[in-house]
Coordinates of C-alpha atoms in Angstrom, one line a residue:
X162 CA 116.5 142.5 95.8
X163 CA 118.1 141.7 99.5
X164 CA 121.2 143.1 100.6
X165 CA 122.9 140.2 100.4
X166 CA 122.3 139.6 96.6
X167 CA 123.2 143.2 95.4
X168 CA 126.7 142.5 97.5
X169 CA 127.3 139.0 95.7
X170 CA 126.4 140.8 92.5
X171 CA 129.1 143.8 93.4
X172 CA 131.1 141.0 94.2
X173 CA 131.0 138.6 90.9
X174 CA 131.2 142.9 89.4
X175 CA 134.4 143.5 91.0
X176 CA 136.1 140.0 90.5
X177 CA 135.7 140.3 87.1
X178 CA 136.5 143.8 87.2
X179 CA 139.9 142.8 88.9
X180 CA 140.7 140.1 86.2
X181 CA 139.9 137.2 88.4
X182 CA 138.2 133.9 86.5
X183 CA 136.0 132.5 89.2
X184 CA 135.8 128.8 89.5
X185 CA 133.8 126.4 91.3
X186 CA 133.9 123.0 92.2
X187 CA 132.7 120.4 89.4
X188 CA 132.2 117.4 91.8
X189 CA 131.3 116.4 95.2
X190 CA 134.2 116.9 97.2
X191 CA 136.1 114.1 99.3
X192 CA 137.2 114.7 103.1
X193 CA 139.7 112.7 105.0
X194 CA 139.3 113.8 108.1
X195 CA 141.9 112.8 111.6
X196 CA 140.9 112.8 114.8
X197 CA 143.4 114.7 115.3
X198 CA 141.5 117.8 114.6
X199 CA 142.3 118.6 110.9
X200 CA 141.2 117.0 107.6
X201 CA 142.6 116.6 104.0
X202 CA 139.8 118.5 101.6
X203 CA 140.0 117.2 97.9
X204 CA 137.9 118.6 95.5
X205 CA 137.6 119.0 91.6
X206 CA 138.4 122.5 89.6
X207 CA 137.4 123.0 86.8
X208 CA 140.3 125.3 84.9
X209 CA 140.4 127.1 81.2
X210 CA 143.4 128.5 81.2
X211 CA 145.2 130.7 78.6
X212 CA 148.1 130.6 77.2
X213 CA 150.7 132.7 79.4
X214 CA 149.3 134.1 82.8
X215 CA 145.8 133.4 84.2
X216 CA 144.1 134.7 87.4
X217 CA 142.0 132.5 89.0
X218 CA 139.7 132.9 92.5
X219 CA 138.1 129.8 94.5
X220 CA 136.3 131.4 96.6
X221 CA 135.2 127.8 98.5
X222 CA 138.0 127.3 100.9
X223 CA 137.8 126.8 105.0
X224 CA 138.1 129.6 107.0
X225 CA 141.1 127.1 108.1
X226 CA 143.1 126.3 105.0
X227 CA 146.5 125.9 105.8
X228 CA 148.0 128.2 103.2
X229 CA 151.5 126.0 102.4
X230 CA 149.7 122.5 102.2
X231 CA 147.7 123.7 99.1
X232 CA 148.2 121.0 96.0
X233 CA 146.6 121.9 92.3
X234 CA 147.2 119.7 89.7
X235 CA 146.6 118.0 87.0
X236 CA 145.3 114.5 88.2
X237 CA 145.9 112.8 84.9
X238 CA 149.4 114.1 84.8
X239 CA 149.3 115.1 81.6
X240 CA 149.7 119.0 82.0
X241 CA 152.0 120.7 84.7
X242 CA 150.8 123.5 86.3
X243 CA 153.0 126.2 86.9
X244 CA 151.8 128.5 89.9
X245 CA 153.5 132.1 89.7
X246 CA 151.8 133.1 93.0
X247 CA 149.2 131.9 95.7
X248 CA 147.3 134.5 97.8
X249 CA 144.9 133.1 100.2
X250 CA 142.2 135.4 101.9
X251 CA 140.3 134.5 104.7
X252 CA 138.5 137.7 105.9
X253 CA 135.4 137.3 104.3
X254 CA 133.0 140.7 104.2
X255 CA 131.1 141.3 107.3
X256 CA 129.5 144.2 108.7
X257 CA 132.4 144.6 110.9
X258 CA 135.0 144.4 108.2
X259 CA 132.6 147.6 106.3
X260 CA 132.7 149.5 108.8
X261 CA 136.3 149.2 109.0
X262 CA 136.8 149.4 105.1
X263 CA 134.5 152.8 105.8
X264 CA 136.2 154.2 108.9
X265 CA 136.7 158.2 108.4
X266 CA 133.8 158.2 106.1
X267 CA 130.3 159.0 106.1
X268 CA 127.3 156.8 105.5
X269 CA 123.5 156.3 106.0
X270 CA 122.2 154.4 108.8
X271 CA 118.8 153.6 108.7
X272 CA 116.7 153.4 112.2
X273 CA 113.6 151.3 112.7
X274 CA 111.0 153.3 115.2
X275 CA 108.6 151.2 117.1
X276 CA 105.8 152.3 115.3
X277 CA 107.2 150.2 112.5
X278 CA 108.3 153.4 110.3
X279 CA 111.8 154.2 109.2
X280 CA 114.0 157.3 109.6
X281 CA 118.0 157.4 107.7
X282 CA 120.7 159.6 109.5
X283 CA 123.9 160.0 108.5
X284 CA 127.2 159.4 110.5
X285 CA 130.6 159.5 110.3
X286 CA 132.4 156.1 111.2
X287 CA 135.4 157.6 113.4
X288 CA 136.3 153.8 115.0
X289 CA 134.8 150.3 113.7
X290 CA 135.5 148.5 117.0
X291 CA 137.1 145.4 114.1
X292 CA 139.7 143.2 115.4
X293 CA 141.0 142.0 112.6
X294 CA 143.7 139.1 112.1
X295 CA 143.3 136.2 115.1
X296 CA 145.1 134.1 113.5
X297 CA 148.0 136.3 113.2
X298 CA 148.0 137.0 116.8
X299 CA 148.2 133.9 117.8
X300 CA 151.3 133.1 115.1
X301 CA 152.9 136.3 116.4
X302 CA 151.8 136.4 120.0
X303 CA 151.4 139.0 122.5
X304 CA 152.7 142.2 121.6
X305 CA 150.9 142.2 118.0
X306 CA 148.1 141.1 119.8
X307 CA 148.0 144.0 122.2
X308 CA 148.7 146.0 119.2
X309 CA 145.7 145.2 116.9
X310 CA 143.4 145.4 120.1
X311 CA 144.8 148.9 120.7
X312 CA 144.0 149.9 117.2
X313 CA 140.5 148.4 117.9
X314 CA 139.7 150.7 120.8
X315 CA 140.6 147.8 123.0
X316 CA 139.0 145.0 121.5
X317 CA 135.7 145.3 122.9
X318 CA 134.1 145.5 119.1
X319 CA 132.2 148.7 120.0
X320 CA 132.4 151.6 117.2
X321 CA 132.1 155.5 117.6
X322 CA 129.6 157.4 115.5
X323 CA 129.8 161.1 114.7
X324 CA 125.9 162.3 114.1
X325 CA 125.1 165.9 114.2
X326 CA 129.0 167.2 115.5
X327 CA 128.7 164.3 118.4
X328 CA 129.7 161.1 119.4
X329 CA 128.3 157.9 120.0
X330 CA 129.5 154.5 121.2
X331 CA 127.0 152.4 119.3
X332 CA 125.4 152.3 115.8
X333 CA 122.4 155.1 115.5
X334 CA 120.8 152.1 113.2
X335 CA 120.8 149.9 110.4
X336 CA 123.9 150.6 108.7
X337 CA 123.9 151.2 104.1
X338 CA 127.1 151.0 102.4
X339 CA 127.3 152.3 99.4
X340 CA 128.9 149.4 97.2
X341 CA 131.8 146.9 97.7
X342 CA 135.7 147.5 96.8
X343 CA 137.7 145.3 94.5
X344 CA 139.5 143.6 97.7
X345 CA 136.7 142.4 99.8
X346 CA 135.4 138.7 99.7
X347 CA 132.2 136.8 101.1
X348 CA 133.8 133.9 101.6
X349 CA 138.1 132.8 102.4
X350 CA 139.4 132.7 98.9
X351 CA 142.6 131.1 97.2
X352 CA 143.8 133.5 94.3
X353 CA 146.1 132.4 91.9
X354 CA 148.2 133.8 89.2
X355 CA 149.0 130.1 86.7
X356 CA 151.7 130.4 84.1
X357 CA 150.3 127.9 81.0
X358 CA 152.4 127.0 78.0
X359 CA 149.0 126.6 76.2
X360 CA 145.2 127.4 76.1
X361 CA 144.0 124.4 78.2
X362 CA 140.7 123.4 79.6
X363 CA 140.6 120.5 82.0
X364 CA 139.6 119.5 85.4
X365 CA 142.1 119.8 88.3
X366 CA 142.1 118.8 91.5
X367 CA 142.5 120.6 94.7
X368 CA 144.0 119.1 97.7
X369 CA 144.7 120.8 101.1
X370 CA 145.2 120.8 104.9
X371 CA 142.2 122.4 107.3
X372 CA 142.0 122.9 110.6
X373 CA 138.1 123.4 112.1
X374 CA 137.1 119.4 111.6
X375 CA 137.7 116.3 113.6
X376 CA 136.1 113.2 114.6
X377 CA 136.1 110.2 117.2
X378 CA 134.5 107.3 118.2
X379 CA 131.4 106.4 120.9
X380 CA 130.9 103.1 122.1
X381 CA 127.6 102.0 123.9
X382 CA 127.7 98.2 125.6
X383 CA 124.7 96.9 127.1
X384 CA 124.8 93.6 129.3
X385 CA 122.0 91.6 130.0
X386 CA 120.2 91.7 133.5
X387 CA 122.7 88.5 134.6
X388 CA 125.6 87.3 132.8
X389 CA 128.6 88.9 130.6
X390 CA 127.9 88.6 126.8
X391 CA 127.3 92.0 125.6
X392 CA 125.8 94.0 122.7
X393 CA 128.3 96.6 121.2
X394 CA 127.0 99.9 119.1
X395 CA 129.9 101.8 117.4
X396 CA 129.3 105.6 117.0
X397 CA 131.6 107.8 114.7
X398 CA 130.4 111.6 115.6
X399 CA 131.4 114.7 113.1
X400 CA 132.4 118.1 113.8
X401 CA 132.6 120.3 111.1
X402 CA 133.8 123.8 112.1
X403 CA 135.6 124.6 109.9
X404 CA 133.7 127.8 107.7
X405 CA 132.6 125.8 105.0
X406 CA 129.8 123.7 103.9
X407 CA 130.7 120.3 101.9
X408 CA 127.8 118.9 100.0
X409 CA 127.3 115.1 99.2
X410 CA 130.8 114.7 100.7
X411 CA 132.6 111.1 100.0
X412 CA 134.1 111.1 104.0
X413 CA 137.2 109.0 105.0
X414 CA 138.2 108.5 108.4
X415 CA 141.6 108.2 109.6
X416 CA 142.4 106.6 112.8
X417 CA 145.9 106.3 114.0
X418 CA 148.2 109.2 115.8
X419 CA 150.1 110.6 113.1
X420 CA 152.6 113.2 113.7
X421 CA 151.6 117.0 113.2
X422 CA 153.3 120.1 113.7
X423 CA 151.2 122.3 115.9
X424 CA 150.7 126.3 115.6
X425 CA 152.0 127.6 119.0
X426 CA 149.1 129.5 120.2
X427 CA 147.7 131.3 123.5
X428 CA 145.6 129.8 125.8
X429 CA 127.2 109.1 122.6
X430 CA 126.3 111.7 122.9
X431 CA 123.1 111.9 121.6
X432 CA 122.5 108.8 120.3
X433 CA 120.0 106.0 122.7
X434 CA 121.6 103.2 123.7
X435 CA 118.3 101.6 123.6
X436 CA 118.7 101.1 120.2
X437 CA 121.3 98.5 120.7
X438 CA 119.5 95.3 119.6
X439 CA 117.4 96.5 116.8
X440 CA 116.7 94.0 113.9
X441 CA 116.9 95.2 110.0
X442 CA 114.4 93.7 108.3
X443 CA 115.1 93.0 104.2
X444 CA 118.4 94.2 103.0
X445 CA 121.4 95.1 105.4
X446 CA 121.8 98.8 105.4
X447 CA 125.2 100.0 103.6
X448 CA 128.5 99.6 106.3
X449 CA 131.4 101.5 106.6
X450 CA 134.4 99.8 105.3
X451 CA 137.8 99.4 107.1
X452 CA 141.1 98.7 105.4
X453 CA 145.2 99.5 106.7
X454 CA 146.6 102.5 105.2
X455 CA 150.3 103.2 106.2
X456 CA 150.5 102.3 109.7
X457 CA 147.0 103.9 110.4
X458 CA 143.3 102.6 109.6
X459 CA 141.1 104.3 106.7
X460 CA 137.5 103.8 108.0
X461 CA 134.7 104.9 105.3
X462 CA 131.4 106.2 104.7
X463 CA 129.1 104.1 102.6
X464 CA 127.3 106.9 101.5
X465 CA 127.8 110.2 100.7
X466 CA 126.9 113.3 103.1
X467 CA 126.6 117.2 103.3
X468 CA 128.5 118.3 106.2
X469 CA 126.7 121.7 107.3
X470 CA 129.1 124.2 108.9
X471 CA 129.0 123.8 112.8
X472 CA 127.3 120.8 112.3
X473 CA 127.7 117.4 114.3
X474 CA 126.7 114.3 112.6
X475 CA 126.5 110.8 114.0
X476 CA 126.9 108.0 111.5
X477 CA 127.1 104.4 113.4
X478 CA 130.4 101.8 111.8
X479 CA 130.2 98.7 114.2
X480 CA 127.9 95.9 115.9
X481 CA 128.3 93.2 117.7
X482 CA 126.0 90.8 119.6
X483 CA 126.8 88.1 122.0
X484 CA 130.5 89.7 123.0
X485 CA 131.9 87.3 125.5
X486 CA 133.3 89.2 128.5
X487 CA 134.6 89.5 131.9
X488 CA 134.2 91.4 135.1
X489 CA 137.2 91.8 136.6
X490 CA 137.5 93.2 140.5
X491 CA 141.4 94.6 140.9
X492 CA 143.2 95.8 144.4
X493 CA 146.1 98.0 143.8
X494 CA 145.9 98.9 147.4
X495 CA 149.3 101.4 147.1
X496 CA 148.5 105.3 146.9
X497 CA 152.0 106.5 145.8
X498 CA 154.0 109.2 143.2
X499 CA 156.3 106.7 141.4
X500 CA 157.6 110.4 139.5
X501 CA 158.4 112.2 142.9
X502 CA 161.1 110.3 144.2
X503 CA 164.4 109.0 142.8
X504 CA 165.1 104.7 144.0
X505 CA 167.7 105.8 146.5
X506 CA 165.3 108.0 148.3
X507 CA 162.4 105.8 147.9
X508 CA 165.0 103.1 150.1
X509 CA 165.6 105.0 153.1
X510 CA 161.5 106.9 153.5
X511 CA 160.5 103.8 155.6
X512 CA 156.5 105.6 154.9
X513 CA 156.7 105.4 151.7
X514 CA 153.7 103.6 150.3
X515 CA 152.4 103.2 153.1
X516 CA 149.1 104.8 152.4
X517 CA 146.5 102.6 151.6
X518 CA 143.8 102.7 148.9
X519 CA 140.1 101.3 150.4
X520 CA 138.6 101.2 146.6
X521 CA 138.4 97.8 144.8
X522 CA 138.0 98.4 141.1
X523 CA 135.5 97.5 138.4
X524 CA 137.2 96.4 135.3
X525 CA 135.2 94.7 132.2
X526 CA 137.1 93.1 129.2
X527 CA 136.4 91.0 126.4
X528 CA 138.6 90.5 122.9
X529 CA 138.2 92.5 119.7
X530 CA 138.1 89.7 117.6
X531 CA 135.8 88.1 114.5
X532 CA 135.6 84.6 116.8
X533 CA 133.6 86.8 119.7
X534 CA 131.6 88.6 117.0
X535 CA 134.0 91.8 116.2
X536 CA 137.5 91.8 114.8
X537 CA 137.7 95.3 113.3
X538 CA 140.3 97.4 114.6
X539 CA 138.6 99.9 117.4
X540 CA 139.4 103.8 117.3
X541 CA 140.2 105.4 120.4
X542 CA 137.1 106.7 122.0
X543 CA 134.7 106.8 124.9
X544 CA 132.7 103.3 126.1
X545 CA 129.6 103.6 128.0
X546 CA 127.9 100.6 129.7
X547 CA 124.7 99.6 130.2
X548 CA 122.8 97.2 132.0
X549 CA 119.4 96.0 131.5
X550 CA 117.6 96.0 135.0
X551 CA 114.9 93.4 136.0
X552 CA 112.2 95.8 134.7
X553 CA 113.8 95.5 131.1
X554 CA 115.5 99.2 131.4
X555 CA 118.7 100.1 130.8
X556 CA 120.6 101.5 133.5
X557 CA 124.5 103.1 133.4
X558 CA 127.2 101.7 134.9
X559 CA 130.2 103.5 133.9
X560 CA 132.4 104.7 131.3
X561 CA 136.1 105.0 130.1
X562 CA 138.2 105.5 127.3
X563 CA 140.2 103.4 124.9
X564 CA 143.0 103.6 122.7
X565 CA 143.4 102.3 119.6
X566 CA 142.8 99.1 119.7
X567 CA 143.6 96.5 116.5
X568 CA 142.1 93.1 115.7
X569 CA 142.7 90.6 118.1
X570 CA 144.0 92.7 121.4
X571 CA 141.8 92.7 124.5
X572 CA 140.0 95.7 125.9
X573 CA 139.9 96.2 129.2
X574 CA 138.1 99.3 130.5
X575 CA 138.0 100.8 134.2
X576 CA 134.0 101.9 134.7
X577 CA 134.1 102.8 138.4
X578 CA 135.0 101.4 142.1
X579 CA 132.7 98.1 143.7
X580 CA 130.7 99.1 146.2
X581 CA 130.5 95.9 148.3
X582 CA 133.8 94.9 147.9
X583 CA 136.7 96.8 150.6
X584 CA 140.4 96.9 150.9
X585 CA 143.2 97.9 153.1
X586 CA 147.0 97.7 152.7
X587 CA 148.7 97.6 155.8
X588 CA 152.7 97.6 156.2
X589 CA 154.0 95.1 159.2
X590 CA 157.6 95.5 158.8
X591 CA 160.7 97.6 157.3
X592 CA 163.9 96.9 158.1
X593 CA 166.8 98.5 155.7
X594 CA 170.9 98.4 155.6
X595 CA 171.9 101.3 153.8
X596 CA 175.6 100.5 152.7
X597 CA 176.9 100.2 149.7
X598 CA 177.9 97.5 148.3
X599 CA 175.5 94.4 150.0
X600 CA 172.5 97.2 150.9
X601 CA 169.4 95.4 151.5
X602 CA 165.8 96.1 153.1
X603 CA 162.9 93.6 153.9
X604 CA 159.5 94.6 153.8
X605 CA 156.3 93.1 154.7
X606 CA 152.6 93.7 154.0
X607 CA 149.0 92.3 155.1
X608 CA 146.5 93.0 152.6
X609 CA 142.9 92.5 153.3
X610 CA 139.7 92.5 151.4
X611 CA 136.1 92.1 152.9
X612 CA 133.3 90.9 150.4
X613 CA 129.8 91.8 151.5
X614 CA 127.8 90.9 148.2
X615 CA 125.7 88.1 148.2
X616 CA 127.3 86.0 145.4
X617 CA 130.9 84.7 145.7
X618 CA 133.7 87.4 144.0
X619 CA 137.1 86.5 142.8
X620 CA 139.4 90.0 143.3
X621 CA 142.9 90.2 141.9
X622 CA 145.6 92.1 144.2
X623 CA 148.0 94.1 142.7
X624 CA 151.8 94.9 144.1
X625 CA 154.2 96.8 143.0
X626 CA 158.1 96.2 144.2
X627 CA 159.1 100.0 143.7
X628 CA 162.0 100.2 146.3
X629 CA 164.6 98.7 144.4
X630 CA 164.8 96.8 141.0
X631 CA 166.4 93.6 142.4
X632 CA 163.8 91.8 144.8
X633 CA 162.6 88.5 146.0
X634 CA 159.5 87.2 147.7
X635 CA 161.0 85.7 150.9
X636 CA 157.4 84.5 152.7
X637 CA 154.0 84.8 151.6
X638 CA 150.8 83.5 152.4
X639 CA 149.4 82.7 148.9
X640 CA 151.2 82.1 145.8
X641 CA 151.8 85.1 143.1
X642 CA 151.7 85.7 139.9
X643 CA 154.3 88.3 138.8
X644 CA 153.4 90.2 135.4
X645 CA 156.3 92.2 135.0
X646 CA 160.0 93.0 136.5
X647 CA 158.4 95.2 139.3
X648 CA 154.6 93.4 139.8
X649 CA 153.1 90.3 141.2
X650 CA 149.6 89.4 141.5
X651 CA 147.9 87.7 143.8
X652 CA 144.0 86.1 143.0
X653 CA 142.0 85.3 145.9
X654 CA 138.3 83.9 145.9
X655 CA 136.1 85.1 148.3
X656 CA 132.5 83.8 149.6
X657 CA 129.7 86.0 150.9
X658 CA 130.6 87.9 153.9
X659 CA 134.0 86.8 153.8
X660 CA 137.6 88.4 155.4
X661 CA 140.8 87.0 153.5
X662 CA 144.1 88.2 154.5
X663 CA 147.2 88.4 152.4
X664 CA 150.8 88.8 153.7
X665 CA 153.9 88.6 151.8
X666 CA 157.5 89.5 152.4
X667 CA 159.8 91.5 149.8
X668 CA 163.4 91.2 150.3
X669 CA 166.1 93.9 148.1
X670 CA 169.1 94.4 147.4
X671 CA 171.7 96.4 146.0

């Protein structure tokens, strides 16, 4: 008989022995997990309750139940459950916690010589080195913390042994315990006391808030060696961390950011992009399903999964072939802090904005909808491309991250800065009146972009008007586009090993 079964037999032994009526769960559990770090765990209970008081232990929880968001009920509504008091226990027996349970008393230790034989000394446990309670010191901050590490012997999780009238700073061996008390646990519990008007035997579900789980999305795009339709490979990844083990698990996903009060506390990946383009022979595999929920998305699982503890699992939700899509090439030549300065300062710093930004970005796009092959609203997540090179392999060209993205909205995703393509953003002039009323300033600028690729590039100029709200464009050398109260736009076509120079002139007042 291993340790570990004569402890779960104590265990059972001492639950009883305590009045508790262990239950466990009677069907595979359901998860809803946010990625937003936390899930909703659902699972079925199996109750045979009395009439008058009952004690009951589940001893299945997370080891990051949130006590106060703990539901049991009846789901058929026909029986109210009355609970008299919750208790919820997640210090699960260690050897660490023993030795603390066993501090100021002796025990044997057992020590394992190299010759493969076995000697048993006995010592006196004078400090366990157990720091107990992290999640209280993180509710109750610094001083407790310092406290509990005090009590510890600082934290460092080293004991002192008394063997033969002396002391040591480490175990002499293998330590025994003698048997378990009444108040120790193998895994977090929940411990009820429920108040029944009647005997009553029926299955009940339990619903609660963890922390220790969360999800999100991975996106791999591969282009073609020439031209912009694109193939799209949706990746949901899984991180279960929570303490706990869920086996044949029905998983929903919930995508959207919902509101959550946060504990004030201290302080693809592995998936091939190659397999973009694979063809399913016979019957379509099973898909996840997406439907609206609130003012979120509900994404889920076609079939059910065990989620080990500290496990990551990968299940893919969306692809796409043929994805029409454009390469954009954007100049926002200006280098400045919008947040620094207040309008009237910005007005009179005749510099400001001066500084000019040589990179050119890369910007790919395309629309999430059904008529370019997708249409299902995007999570937020990360998007790698690809691009087949003219030996067939696939070679990375950037990657970014989205938002939450719904049906029909455009994506457009930075991936990195051209190399062939160069800018500068020079200012000509600045003339400003100061007074007030009938203040005014005019400012010019010559923008100019050099394109040394060998195929002909179309690059869109960015400007922003960010001395004053009230401006007009008084000369300019092409005509602009202007996308909002405080940006124009300027597109300009240029051929191989080509200069183009844009001026403009701003005029404000005030």
């Amino acid at each position: 008989m291993t340790i570990f079964t004569l402890l779960r037999i104590t265990l059972s032994t001492a639950a009883l022995c305590a009045g508790f009526t262990l239950v466990a769960v009677a069907a595979d559990p359901a998860l809803t997990i946010y990625n937003q770090n936390f899930a909703v765990v659902r699972e079925t209970l199996p109750l045979d309750l009395n009439a008058g008081s009952n004690t009951v232990r589940f001893s299945g929880a997370t080891a990051h139940l949130e006590p106060d968001s703990v539901i049991l009920r009846d789901p058929t509504g026909k029986r109210a459950l009355v609970i008299l008091e919750q208790n919820y226990r997640a210090d699960p027996i260690s050897q660490e916690l023993l030795l603390n349970l066993y501090e100021g008393k002796t025990i044997d230790f057992v020590v394992h010589s190299q010759d493969g034989s076995t000697r048993t000394v006995s010592g006196k446990i004078v400090r366990s080195g157990y720091v107990p309670h992290y999640l209280a010191m993180q509710r109750y901050g610094s001083q407790y913390q310092n406290g509990q590490m005090a009590a510890a012997g600082g934290g460092n999780g080293q004991p002192i042994i008394e063997v033969n009238g002396k002391l040591q700073f480490s175990l002499p061996g293998e330590p025994v315990f003698p048997a378990l008390g009444d108040d120790t646990i193998l895994k977090p519990a929940l411990d009820w006391i429920i108040h029944s008007g009647v005997a009553a035997k029926f299955d009940a579900e339990l619903s609660y808030v963890t922390g220790g789980m969360t999800w999100n999305a991975d996106y791999n795009v591969v282009a073609p060696e020439t031209g912009d339709l694109l193939d799209l490979v949706g990746w949901v990844t899984l991180d279960n961390q929570s303490g706990k083990q869920f086996d044949h698990a029905h998983i929903k996903l919930m995508a959207g950011d919902v509101n959550k009060v946060r504990e004030q506390g201290f302080g693809l990946s592995g998936r091939d992009a190659a397999s973009l383009g694979m063809v399913y022979g016979g019957a379509p595999p099973p898909e996840v399903t997406e439907r609206s929920f609130e003012d979120y998305h509900l994404y889920s699982l076609p079939l059910s999964t065990t989620l080990h503890d500290r496990e990551t699992k990968q299940v893919e939700f969306l692809r796409g072939s043929g994805i029409a899509s454009k390469r954009l090439y954007i100049y926002d030549g200006v280098v400045v802090d919008r947040n620094m300065y207040r309008n009237q300062d910005v007005r009179q710093m005749a510099q400001y904005g001066t500084e000019s930004n040589p990179h050119v970005w890369v910007m790919r796009e395309f629309v999430n909808s059904e008529a370019n092959h997708l249409g299902m609203p995007l999570p937020k997540g990360r998007v790698r491309f690809y691009r087949r090179d003219q030996d067939g392999q696939l070679e990375f060209t950037g990657e970014n991250e989205i938002d939450h993205t719904p049906k029909d909205e455009t994506v457009r995703v930075y991936t990195g800065n051209a190399f062939d393509i160069a800018g500068e953003r020079k200012q000509t002039h600045y003339q400003v009146q100061m007074q007030y009323p009938n203040g005014w300033a005019d400012e010019s600028f010559e923008i100019k972009l050099r394109n040394h690729k060998k195929e002909t590039t179309t690059v869109r100029i960015v400007e922003h008007l960010y001395r004053w709200y009230n401006w007009v464009i008084t000369q300019e050398s092409d005509s602009h586009h202007q996308t909002d109260s405080r940006t124009i736009e300027y597109e300009v076509t240029l051929e191989p090993n080509q200069e183009k120079v844009v001026t403009y002139t701003a005029h404000y007042t005030w």
